[in-house]
Coordinates of C-alpha atoms in Angstrom, one line a residue:
Chain G
M1216 CA -7.6 29.0 106.1
A1217 CA -11.3 29.2 105.8
Q1218 CA -11.6 30.1 109.5
E1219 CA -9.0 32.8 109.1
M1220 CA -10.9 34.2 106.2
E1221 CA -14.1 34.1 108.2
K1222 CA -12.4 35.9 111.1
S1223 CA -11.1 38.7 108.9
L1224 CA -14.5 39.2 107.2
L1225 CA -16.0 39.4 110.7
N1226 CA -13.7 42.0 112.0
Q1227 CA -15.7 44.5 109.9
H1228 CA -18.8 43.8 111.8
T1229 CA -19.1 44.3 115.6
E1230 CA -21.9 43.4 117.9
K1231 CA -23.4 46.6 119.2
H1232 CA -24.3 45.6 122.7
F1233 CA -22.8 48.5 124.6
T1234 CA -24.0 49.2 128.2
A1235 CA -23.8 52.8 127.0
G1236 CA -26.9 52.0 124.8
E1237 CA -28.8 50.9 127.9
I1238 CA -27.8 54.0 129.8
V1239 CA -29.0 56.1 126.9
R1240 CA -32.3 54.2 126.8
D1241 CA -32.8 54.8 130.6
V1242 CA -32.0 58.5 130.2
I1243 CA -34.6 58.8 127.4
I1244 CA -37.2 57.0 129.5
G1245 CA -36.6 59.3 132.5
V1246 CA -36.3 62.6 130.6
S1247 CA -39.3 61.9 128.3
D1248 CA -41.8 61.7 131.2
G1249 CA -39.8 64.1 133.4
L1250 CA -40.0 66.9 130.9
T1251 CA -43.6 66.2 130.1
V1252 CA -45.6 65.5 133.2
P1253 CA -44.4 68.1 135.7
F1254 CA -44.6 70.7 132.9
A1255 CA -48.2 69.7 132.0
L1256 CA -49.2 69.6 135.7
A1257 CA -47.8 73.0 136.3
A1258 CA -49.4 74.5 133.2
G1259 CA -52.7 72.9 134.1
L1260 CA -52.6 74.3 137.6
S1261 CA -51.7 77.8 136.2
G1262 CA -54.8 77.6 134.1
A1263 CA -56.8 76.8 137.3
N1264 CA -55.4 80.0 138.8
A1265 CA -53.2 78.3 141.4
S1266 CA -50.3 80.4 142.8
S1267 CA -46.7 79.7 141.9
A1268 CA -46.2 78.5 145.4
I1269 CA -48.9 75.8 145.1
I1270 CA -47.7 74.9 141.6
L1271 CA -44.1 74.5 142.9
T1272 CA -45.3 72.4 145.8
A1273 CA -47.3 70.1 143.5
G1274 CA -44.6 70.0 140.9
I1275 CA -41.8 69.1 143.1
A1276 CA -43.9 66.6 145.0
E1277 CA -44.8 65.0 141.7
V1278 CA -41.1 64.9 140.6
A1279 CA -40.1 63.2 143.8
A1280 CA -42.9 60.7 143.5
G1281 CA -42.4 60.1 139.8
A1282 CA -38.6 59.6 140.2
I1283 CA -39.1 57.0 143.0
S1284 CA -42.0 55.2 141.2
M1285 CA -40.0 55.0 137.9
G1286 CA -36.6 54.3 139.6
L1287 CA -37.7 51.7 142.1
G1288 CA -40.2 50.3 139.6
G1289 CA -37.4 50.0 137.1
Y1290 CA -35.1 48.4 139.6
L1291 CA -37.7 45.8 140.7
A1292 CA -38.5 45.0 137.0
A1293 CA -34.9 44.4 136.2
K1294 CA -34.5 42.2 139.3
S1295 CA -37.6 40.3 138.3
E1296 CA -36.1 39.7 134.8
A1297 CA -32.9 38.5 136.3
D1298 CA -34.8 36.1 138.6
H1299 CA -36.9 35.0 135.6
Y1300 CA -33.7 34.2 133.7
L1301 CA -32.3 32.1 136.5
R1302 CA -35.5 30.2 136.9
E1303 CA -35.6 29.4 133.2
L1304 CA -31.9 28.5 133.2
K1305 CA -32.5 26.0 136.0
R1306 CA -35.5 24.6 134.2
E1307 CA -33.6 24.2 130.9
Q1308 CA -30.8 22.6 132.8
E1309 CA -33.2 20.0 134.3
E1310 CA -34.8 19.3 131.0
I1311 CA -31.5 18.7 129.3
I1312 CA -30.7 16.1 131.9
A1313 CA -34.2 14.6 132.3
V1314 CA -35.6 14.7 128.7
P1315 CA -32.6 15.1 126.4
D1316 CA -34.5 13.7 123.4
T1317 CA -37.2 16.4 123.8
E1318 CA -34.6 19.1 124.0
A1319 CA -32.8 17.7 121.0
A1320 CA -36.1 17.7 119.1
E1321 CA -36.5 21.3 120.0
V1322 CA -33.1 22.2 118.5
A1323 CA -34.1 20.3 115.4
E1324 CA -37.4 22.2 115.3
I1325 CA -35.7 25.5 115.6
L1326 CA -33.2 24.8 112.8
S1327 CA -35.8 23.2 110.5
E1328 CA -37.8 26.4 110.6
Y1329 CA -35.0 27.8 108.4
G1330 CA -35.4 25.2 105.8
I1331 CA -32.5 23.2 107.1
Q1332 CA -32.9 19.4 106.4
P1333 CA -32.4 16.7 109.0
H1334 CA -29.2 15.4 107.4
E1335 CA -27.9 19.0 107.6
Y1336 CA -28.8 19.8 111.2
T1337 CA -28.3 16.4 112.8
P1338 CA -24.5 16.9 113.2
V1339 CA -25.2 20.2 115.0
V1340 CA -27.8 18.6 117.3
N1341 CA -25.4 15.8 118.1
A1342 CA -22.5 18.3 118.8
L1343 CA -24.7 20.2 121.2
R1344 CA -25.8 16.9 123.0
K1345 CA -22.1 16.3 123.7
N1346 CA -21.6 19.7 125.2
P1347 CA -24.2 20.3 127.9
Q1348 CA -23.0 23.8 128.8
A1349 CA -23.1 25.0 125.2
W1350 CA -26.4 23.2 124.7
L1351 CA -27.9 25.1 127.7
D1352 CA -26.6 28.4 126.3
F1353 CA -28.1 27.6 122.9
M1354 CA -31.5 26.8 124.3
M1355 CA -31.5 30.0 126.5
K1356 CA -30.7 32.1 123.5
F1357 CA -32.5 30.4 120.6
E1358 CA -35.5 28.7 122.2
L1359 CA -36.3 31.2 124.9
G1360 CA -34.6 34.3 123.5
L1361 CA -33.2 35.3 126.9
E1362 CA -30.0 37.2 127.4
K1363 CA -27.9 36.7 130.6
P1364 CA -28.6 39.9 132.6
N1365 CA -25.8 41.9 134.1
P1366 CA -26.3 42.0 137.9
K1367 CA -25.2 45.7 138.2
R1368 CA -27.8 46.8 135.6
A1369 CA -30.8 46.9 137.9
L1370 CA -29.3 49.4 140.3
Q1371 CA -27.7 51.4 137.5
S1372 CA -31.0 51.5 135.6
A1373 CA -32.9 52.7 138.7
F1374 CA -30.6 55.6 139.4
T1375 CA -30.3 56.6 135.8
I1376 CA -34.1 56.7 135.3
A1377 CA -34.7 58.5 138.6
I1378 CA -32.1 61.2 138.1
A1379 CA -33.1 61.7 134.5
Y1380 CA -36.7 62.2 135.6
I1381 CA -35.6 64.7 138.3
V1382 CA -33.4 66.7 135.8
G1383 CA -36.2 66.6 133.2
G1384 CA -38.8 67.6 135.8
M1385 CA -37.0 70.6 137.2
V1386 CA -36.7 72.3 133.9
P1387 CA -40.3 73.4 133.6
L1388 CA -40.5 74.1 137.3
I1389 CA -37.6 76.5 137.6
P1390 CA -39.6 79.6 136.4
Y1391 CA -42.0 79.0 139.3
I1392 CA -39.2 79.3 141.7
F1393 CA -38.3 82.8 140.6
I1394 CA -41.6 84.2 139.3
P1395 CA -44.4 84.3 142.0
I1396 CA -47.2 85.2 139.6
A1397 CA -48.2 81.9 138.0
R1398 CA -49.5 83.4 134.9
K1399 CA -46.1 84.9 134.1
A1400 CA -44.2 81.9 135.3
V1401 CA -46.2 79.6 133.0
M1402 CA -45.1 81.6 129.9
A1403 CA -41.5 81.2 130.9
S1404 CA -42.1 77.6 131.7
V1405 CA -43.7 77.0 128.3
V1406 CA -40.8 78.6 126.4
L1407 CA -38.1 76.8 128.4
T1408 CA -39.8 73.4 128.3
L1409 CA -40.7 73.7 124.6
L1410 CA -37.0 74.4 123.9
A1411 CA -35.9 71.5 126.1
L1412 CA -38.4 69.1 124.5
L1413 CA -37.2 70.0 121.0
I1414 CA -33.5 69.6 121.9
F1415 CA -34.1 66.4 123.8
G1416 CA -36.3 65.1 121.1
Y1417 CA -33.6 65.8 118.5
A1418 CA -31.0 64.1 120.6
K1419 CA -33.3 61.1 121.2
G1420 CA -33.8 60.8 117.4
H1421 CA -30.1 60.9 116.9
F1422 CA -29.4 58.2 119.4
T1423 CA -32.2 55.9 118.4
G1424 CA -31.5 56.2 114.7
N1425 CA -34.7 58.0 113.9
K1426 CA -35.0 61.2 112.0
P1427 CA -33.9 63.8 114.6
I1428 CA -36.2 66.7 113.4
R1429 CA -39.2 64.5 113.3
S1430 CA -38.3 63.1 116.7
A1431 CA -37.9 66.7 118.1
L1432 CA -41.4 67.7 116.8
Q1433 CA -43.1 64.6 118.1
T1434 CA -41.5 65.0 121.5
A1435 CA -42.7 68.7 121.7
L1436 CA -46.1 67.6 120.4
I1437 CA -46.5 65.1 123.2
G1438 CA -45.6 67.8 125.7
A1439 CA -48.2 70.1 124.1
I1440 CA -51.0 67.5 124.1
A1441 CA -50.2 66.4 127.7
S1442 CA -50.4 70.0 128.9
A1443 CA -53.5 70.8 127.0
A1444 CA -55.1 67.7 128.6
A1445 CA -53.9 68.7 132.0
F1446 CA -55.1 72.3 131.4
G1447 CA -58.5 71.1 130.3
M1448 CA -59.0 68.6 133.1
A1449 CA -57.9 71.3 135.7
K1450 CA -60.5 73.7 134.2
V1451 CA -63.2 71.0 134.4
V1452 CA -62.4 70.1 138.0
Q1453 CA -62.2 73.8 139.1
G1454 CA -65.2 74.4 137.0
Chain K
M15 CA -40.0 8.1 111.9
A16 CA -37.4 10.2 113.7
Q17 CA -39.2 13.3 112.6
E18 CA -42.5 12.0 113.9
M19 CA -41.0 11.2 117.2
E20 CA -39.5 14.7 117.3
K21 CA -43.0 16.2 116.6
S22 CA -44.7 14.2 119.3
L23 CA -42.0 15.1 121.8
L24 CA -42.5 18.7 120.9
N25 CA -46.2 18.7 121.3
Q26 CA -45.6 18.9 125.1
H27 CA -43.7 22.2 124.8
T28 CA -45.3 25.3 123.3
E29 CA -43.8 28.7 122.6
K30 CA -45.3 31.1 125.1
H31 CA -45.5 34.2 122.9
F32 CA -49.1 35.3 123.5
T33 CA -50.2 38.8 122.8
A34 CA -52.0 38.5 126.1
G35 CA -48.6 38.6 127.8
E36 CA -47.9 41.9 126.2
I37 CA -51.2 43.3 127.2
V38 CA -50.6 42.2 130.8
R39 CA -47.2 43.8 130.7
D40 CA -48.7 47.1 129.5
V41 CA -51.4 47.0 132.2
I42 CA -48.7 46.5 134.8
I43 CA -46.7 49.4 133.5
G44 CA -49.7 51.7 133.5
V45 CA -51.2 50.7 136.9
S46 CA -47.8 50.6 138.6
D47 CA -47.2 54.3 138.0
G48 CA -50.9 55.3 138.0
L49 CA -51.5 53.9 141.5
T50 CA -48.3 55.4 142.9
V51 CA -47.7 58.9 141.6
P52 CA -51.1 60.5 141.8
F53 CA -51.5 58.9 145.3
A54 CA -48.1 60.3 146.4
L55 CA -48.9 63.7 144.9
A56 CA -52.2 63.9 146.6
A57 CA -50.8 62.7 149.9
G58 CA -47.9 65.2 149.6
L59 CA -50.2 68.1 149.0
S60 CA -52.4 67.1 151.9
G61 CA -49.4 67.4 154.1
A62 CA -48.9 70.9 152.7
N63 CA -52.4 71.7 153.8
A64 CA -53.9 72.0 150.4
S65 CA -57.7 71.7 150.1
S66 CA -59.4 68.6 148.6
A67 CA -60.3 70.9 145.6
I68 CA -56.7 71.8 144.9
I69 CA -55.6 68.2 145.4
L70 CA -58.2 66.9 143.0
T71 CA -57.3 69.5 140.4
A72 CA -53.6 68.7 140.7
G73 CA -54.3 64.9 140.8
I74 CA -56.6 64.7 137.8
A75 CA -54.4 67.1 135.8
E76 CA -51.4 64.8 136.6
V77 CA -53.4 61.7 135.6
A78 CA -54.3 63.2 132.3
A79 CA -50.7 64.3 131.7
G80 CA -49.3 61.0 132.8
A81 CA -51.6 58.9 130.7
I82 CA -50.8 60.9 127.6
S83 CA -47.1 61.0 128.2
M84 CA -46.9 57.3 128.8
G85 CA -49.5 56.4 126.2
L86 CA -48.2 58.5 123.4
G87 CA -44.6 57.9 124.5
G88 CA -45.2 54.1 124.4
Y89 CA -46.8 54.4 121.0
L90 CA -43.9 56.3 119.5
A91 CA -41.4 53.9 121.1
A92 CA -43.2 50.9 119.6
K93 CA -43.3 52.7 116.2
S94 CA -39.7 53.5 116.5
E95 CA -38.9 49.8 117.2
A96 CA -40.9 48.8 114.2
D97 CA -39.0 51.3 112.0
H98 CA -35.7 50.0 113.4
Y99 CA -36.7 46.4 112.5
L100 CA -37.5 47.4 109.0
R101 CA -34.2 49.3 108.6
E102 CA -32.2 46.4 109.9
L103 CA -34.1 44.0 107.7
K104 CA -33.3 46.0 104.7
R105 CA -29.7 46.2 105.6
E106 CA -29.3 42.5 106.2
Q107 CA -31.1 41.9 102.9
E108 CA -28.5 44.1 101.2
E109 CA -25.6 42.4 103.0
I110 CA -26.8 38.9 102.0
I111 CA -26.8 40.0 98.4
A112 CA -23.6 42.2 98.4
V113 CA -21.3 40.3 100.8
P114 CA -22.6 36.8 101.2
D115 CA -19.3 35.5 102.3
T116 CA -19.3 37.9 105.3
E117 CA -22.8 36.9 106.2
A118 CA -21.9 33.2 105.9
A119 CA -19.0 33.8 108.2
E120 CA -21.3 35.4 110.7
V121 CA -23.5 32.3 110.7
A122 CA -20.4 30.2 111.2
E123 CA -19.3 32.5 114.1
I124 CA -22.7 32.3 115.8
L125 CA -22.8 28.5 115.6
S126 CA -19.1 28.0 116.6
E127 CA -19.8 29.9 119.8
Y128 CA -21.6 26.7 120.9
G129 CA -18.7 24.5 120.3
I130 CA -19.9 23.4 116.9
Q131 CA -17.1 22.4 114.6
P132 CA -16.8 23.6 111.0
H133 CA -17.5 20.2 109.5
E134 CA -20.6 20.1 111.6
Y135 CA -22.0 23.6 110.9
T136 CA -20.9 23.9 107.2
P137 CA -24.0 22.0 105.9
V138 CA -26.2 24.4 107.8
V139 CA -24.4 27.4 106.5
N140 CA -24.7 26.1 102.9
A141 CA -28.4 25.3 103.4
L142 CA -29.0 28.9 104.5
R143 CA -27.0 30.3 101.5
K144 CA -29.4 28.4 99.2
N145 CA -32.5 29.9 100.8
P146 CA -32.1 33.7 101.0
Q147 CA -35.5 34.3 102.8
A148 CA -34.7 31.7 105.5
W149 CA -31.2 33.1 105.7
L150 CA -32.5 36.6 106.2
D151 CA -34.9 35.4 109.0
F152 CA -32.0 33.5 110.6
M153 CA -29.8 36.7 110.7
M154 CA -32.6 38.8 112.0
K155 CA -33.3 36.5 114.9
F156 CA -29.9 35.0 115.7
E157 CA -27.5 37.8 114.8
L158 CA -29.6 40.8 115.7
G159 CA -32.0 39.2 118.1
L160 CA -34.9 41.1 116.6
E161 CA -38.5 39.9 116.5
K162 CA -40.8 41.0 113.7
P163 CA -43.1 43.5 115.3
N164 CA -46.9 43.3 115.1
P165 CA -48.1 46.5 113.4
K166 CA -51.2 46.7 115.6
R167 CA -49.2 46.5 118.8
A168 CA -48.1 50.2 118.9
L169 CA -51.7 51.5 119.1
Q170 CA -52.9 48.7 121.4
S171 CA -49.9 49.3 123.7
A172 CA -50.6 53.0 123.9
F173 CA -54.2 52.6 124.8
T174 CA -53.6 49.9 127.3
I175 CA -51.0 51.9 129.1
A176 CA -52.9 55.1 129.1
I177 CA -56.2 53.5 130.3
A178 CA -54.3 51.5 132.9
Y179 CA -52.7 54.7 134.2
I180 CA -56.0 56.5 134.4
V181 CA -57.7 53.6 136.2
G182 CA -54.8 53.3 138.6
G183 CA -54.6 57.0 139.1
M184 CA -58.3 57.5 139.9
V185 CA -58.2 55.0 142.8
P186 CA -56.3 57.3 145.2
L187 CA -58.2 60.4 144.1
I188 CA -61.8 59.1 144.6
P189 CA -61.8 60.0 148.3
Y190 CA -61.0 63.6 147.5
I191 CA -64.1 63.8 145.3
F192 CA -66.4 63.0 148.2
I193 CA -64.5 64.3 151.3
P194 CA -63.8 68.0 151.1
I195 CA -61.5 68.1 154.1
A196 CA -58.1 67.0 152.8
R197 CA -56.9 65.7 156.1
K198 CA -59.8 63.2 156.2
A199 CA -59.7 62.4 152.5
V200 CA -56.1 61.5 152.7
M201 CA -56.7 58.8 155.3
A202 CA -59.3 57.2 153.1
S203 CA -57.0 57.6 150.1
V204 CA -54.2 55.9 152.0
V205 CA -56.3 52.9 153.0
L206 CA -57.8 52.5 149.6
T207 CA -54.5 52.9 147.7
L208 CA -52.6 50.6 150.1
L209 CA -55.2 47.9 149.5
A210 CA -55.1 48.5 145.8
L211 CA -51.3 48.4 145.8
L212 CA -51.3 45.1 147.7
I213 CA -53.9 43.5 145.5
F214 CA -52.2 44.8 142.3
G215 CA -48.8 43.8 143.5
Y216 CA -50.1 40.3 144.3
A217 CA -51.6 40.0 140.8
K218 CA -48.4 41.3 139.2
G219 CA -46.3 38.7 141.0
H220 CA -48.7 36.0 139.9
F221 CA -48.6 37.1 136.2
T222 CA -44.8 37.6 136.1
G223 CA -44.0 34.4 137.9
N224 CA -42.6 36.1 141.0
K225 CA -43.6 35.3 144.6
P226 CA -47.0 37.1 144.8
I227 CA -46.8 38.0 148.5
R228 CA -43.3 39.5 148.1
S229 CA -44.5 41.4 145.0
A230 CA -47.5 42.7 146.9
L231 CA -45.3 44.0 149.7
Q232 CA -42.7 45.5 147.3
T233 CA -45.4 47.3 145.4
A234 CA -47.0 48.7 148.5
L235 CA -43.5 49.8 149.8
I236 CA -42.8 51.7 146.6
G237 CA -46.1 53.6 147.1
A238 CA -45.2 54.3 150.7
I239 CA -41.7 55.6 149.8
A240 CA -43.0 57.7 146.9
S241 CA -45.6 59.3 149.1
A242 CA -43.1 59.9 151.9
A243 CA -40.8 61.6 149.4
A244 CA -43.7 63.7 148.0
F245 CA -44.9 64.6 151.5
G246 CA -41.3 65.5 152.5
M247 CA -40.7 67.6 149.4
A248 CA -44.0 69.4 149.7
K249 CA -43.2 70.3 153.3
V250 CA -39.8 71.6 152.3
V251 CA -41.3 73.8 149.5
Q252 CA -44.1 75.1 151.7
G253 CA -41.4 75.9 154.1

């Protein structure tokens, strides 16, 4: 009866661990840098009087390089985390077999941090000792704070970030395809990118639970600062 | 006596949550992209027959833009996580006051996933109910999996990533400062960057607990693939 009541109370709360959330996070990572860096690079080179042709060459080369660096980098990082999880899993498994008293003491330590007394937590510790698989899961989550990784995520993450970076990066470069005079193309690029940054920033705020308007302005501001820095550095180097 | 034994067994294990680990992670993030993208951009532009001057202009502009995008982007992301934590903390606090039975049911659900029976976990649930602060901490960690963020981290992270990106990015660009003929500078850049990628990849493997030699080769390979892509795209655009 108590368990049924518990279950019905719980139906109102759901764990929000959707893969969709991870895809959104990867899109945000890709588009954030993709919209900002190629835009700033192009704007900086315009200030240094480069032609649209050079700017396009540099911009598209940067987008290709950035997409691969972030995509492959993200893939290897995810793989590395998965390997790390498996190594820690193996180690915990060995510890449970080799030094069960130490592991039991760790469970006790974890629970006692929440003011739970020995006579209250000892039944829990003993229950875990009798169930090695559950004990292992408990240590992975509550001692090490590690989630079991989804094997498909690494590849999915890599592609999502790379494609998001390419899509983001092409937005500021499109004017340079159609407008050969860089000084004119850059104005179109600024308008287009500013708009894209505001819209993307707004959406980002919405998805991450932050104030969308503030997020839109912050995102556009980063783009502005990055391009001012690129512009400034390009002037210094050309100088 | 049992508690003393527990404490002495525990002294052999320590929680590895050093801030140093987070700094290392940020350096890896910054240097990984910093070594790869400016290198690839410069190599790609060399293939498109740009002069060292143009390449340096583009490269340094990209490093400035990238450092700001990653640095400021990382700062805002960390701030956003901190805000998220505070919002979730507030919400849990309200739920503990408003719907304590639901929250107690959640604790029961969490523990029952580890095969712990009601008669075993009920003393723990009741102990938490009597200690709202501990209960709140328990929900934050075990239901939501959220760690309390360090307020200094956001700024520290931003600077670490930005500076790491700049240091990484300057390595492949240095030859172009001293060698005006791009075709010669690029060879020096390739050698220098390859070396840097191998060394950095090795160090990265060491710090992340992955096989260092494999990490070195993977890191160098990403750099090679990224510059091949940049080179290829630059050729395509130059036409």
